[in-house]
């Protein structure tokens, strides 16, 4: 079930709340919000710390994948989260309705001084195509330099990362595997 949940998110589509979670010490915290997703609409903030999911204490989860699998479910069903918001130093109960999420793993915009900014949150399926489109669009908008923001990138498929590098680098061997069958 945990493996299936990871595979779903790597395909870039899943049913959930539209939040990515990271482990910070012994806490699970919201790392990013999918624009327009239930988490963002329902008032979840980056930095909020999970305490309970549908009454189950998050300390019982073995890892972040188990937490993610527990948050996900059938489209249209509700999940109740008890969250700690450090900025307010208080606990909040938030009820969200799960929805079909299309992960926006590439976000881009123009900054001052003709700088194109591209944030890549994970190397999920089709991210290289989205990256290529973002680079081309920013270039056509006048970008003379780029910032590629990989902060909080959860990793993903190596072949997607290599395809992104193919757009930026001259032909060369980027990565190889030796010693495996």
Coordinates of C-alpha atoms in Angstrom, one line a residue, residues 9-134:
X9 CA 2.6 10.4 -6.6
X10 CA 5.5 9.7 -8.9
X11 CA 3.0 9.5 -11.8
X12 CA 2.1 13.1 -10.9
X13 CA -1.5 12.3 -10.2
X14 CA -3.2 10.9 -7.0
X15 CA -6.2 11.4 -4.7
X16 CA -5.3 13.3 -1.6
X17 CA -5.1 16.8 -0.1
X18 CA -2.4 18.4 -2.2
X19 CA 0.4 18.8 0.3
X20 CA 3.9 17.4 0.4
X21 CA 5.3 16.4 3.7
X22 CA 8.9 16.3 5.0
X23 CA 10.4 14.9 8.1
X24 CA 11.9 17.5 10.4
X25 CA 13.5 15.8 13.4
X26 CA 10.8 13.6 14.9
X27 CA 8.0 15.7 13.3
X28 CA 6.1 15.5 10.0
X29 CA 5.6 19.0 8.6
X30 CA 4.0 20.5 5.5
X31 CA 6.7 21.2 3.0
X32 CA 4.7 22.5 0.0
X33 CA 1.1 23.0 -1.1
X34 CA -0.2 22.2 -4.5
X35 CA -1.9 25.5 -5.8
X36 CA -5.7 25.1 -5.7
X37 CA -5.6 21.8 -3.8
X38 CA -7.8 21.0 -0.8
X39 CA -4.9 21.7 1.7
X40 CA -4.3 25.2 0.3
X41 CA -8.0 26.0 0.1
X42 CA -8.6 24.5 3.6
X43 CA -6.1 26.8 5.3
X44 CA -3.1 24.4 5.7
X45 CA 0.2 26.4 5.8
X46 CA 3.8 25.4 4.9
X47 CA 5.4 24.6 8.3
X48 CA 2.3 23.2 9.9
X49 CA 3.2 20.0 11.9
X50 CA 1.0 16.9 11.8
X51 CA -0.3 15.7 15.2
X52 CA -3.2 13.4 14.3
X53 CA -4.9 12.1 11.1
X54 CA -8.5 10.9 11.6
X55 CA -7.8 10.5 15.3
X56 CA -4.6 8.4 14.8
X57 CA -1.4 9.9 16.4
X58 CA 1.2 10.4 13.8
X59 CA 3.9 9.1 16.1
X60 CA 2.6 5.6 15.3
X61 CA 3.6 6.0 11.6
X62 CA 6.9 4.4 10.6
X63 CA 7.8 6.9 7.9
X64 CA 6.5 9.8 5.7
X65 CA 5.2 7.3 3.1
X66 CA 3.0 5.6 5.7
X67 CA 1.6 9.0 6.7
X68 CA 1.0 9.9 3.0
X69 CA -0.8 6.6 2.4
X70 CA -3.0 7.3 5.4
X71 CA -3.9 10.9 4.3
X72 CA -4.8 9.6 0.8
X73 CA -8.1 7.9 0.1
X74 CA -11.1 7.9 -2.1
X75 CA -12.0 11.1 -3.9
X76 CA -14.7 13.0 -2.2
X77 CA -14.1 11.5 1.3
X78 CA -13.1 13.7 4.2
X79 CA -9.9 13.5 6.4
X80 CA -9.6 15.3 9.7
X81 CA -6.2 16.6 10.6
X82 CA -5.0 17.9 13.9
X83 CA -2.1 20.3 13.1
X84 CA 0.3 22.4 15.2
X85 CA 1.0 25.8 13.7
X86 CA 4.3 27.0 15.1
X87 CA 3.7 30.6 14.0
X88 CA 0.7 30.8 16.2
X89 CA 1.9 28.3 18.8
X90 CA -1.5 26.6 18.7
X91 CA -3.1 23.4 17.6
X92 CA -5.8 23.5 14.8
X93 CA -8.3 20.9 13.6
X94 CA -8.8 21.1 9.9
X95 CA -11.3 18.9 7.9
X96 CA -10.4 18.5 4.2
X97 CA -12.1 16.7 1.4
X98 CA -9.8 14.5 -0.7
X99 CA -9.6 15.4 -4.4
X100 CA -7.9 14.3 -7.6
X101 CA -4.5 16.1 -7.5
X102 CA -2.4 16.8 -10.6
X103 CA 1.0 17.6 -9.1
X104 CA 2.5 20.7 -10.4
X105 CA 6.2 19.7 -10.0
X106 CA 7.4 22.7 -12.1
X107 CA 6.5 26.3 -11.4
X108 CA 8.0 29.2 -13.2
X109 CA 7.9 33.0 -13.4
X110 CA 10.0 35.9 -14.5
X111 CA 12.0 37.8 -11.9
X112 CA 13.6 41.3 -12.2
X113 CA 16.6 41.9 -14.4
X114 CA 15.5 39.3 -17.0
X115 CA 15.9 36.3 -14.7
X116 CA 13.8 33.3 -15.3
X117 CA 12.9 31.4 -12.1
X118 CA 12.0 27.7 -12.2
X119 CA 11.1 25.6 -9.1
X120 CA 11.3 21.9 -9.5
X121 CA 9.6 20.1 -6.5
X122 CA 10.3 16.5 -7.6
X123 CA 11.4 14.5 -10.6
X124 CA 8.1 12.8 -11.3
X125 CA 6.7 11.5 -14.6
X126 CA 6.7 14.2 -17.3
X127 CA 8.6 16.7 -15.3
X128 CA 11.3 17.0 -18.0
X129 CA 8.6 18.0 -20.6
X130 CA 7.1 20.6 -18.2
X131 CA 10.7 21.8 -17.4
X132 CA 11.4 22.2 -21.1
X133 CA 8.2 24.1 -21.7
X134 CA 9.0 26.4 -18.8

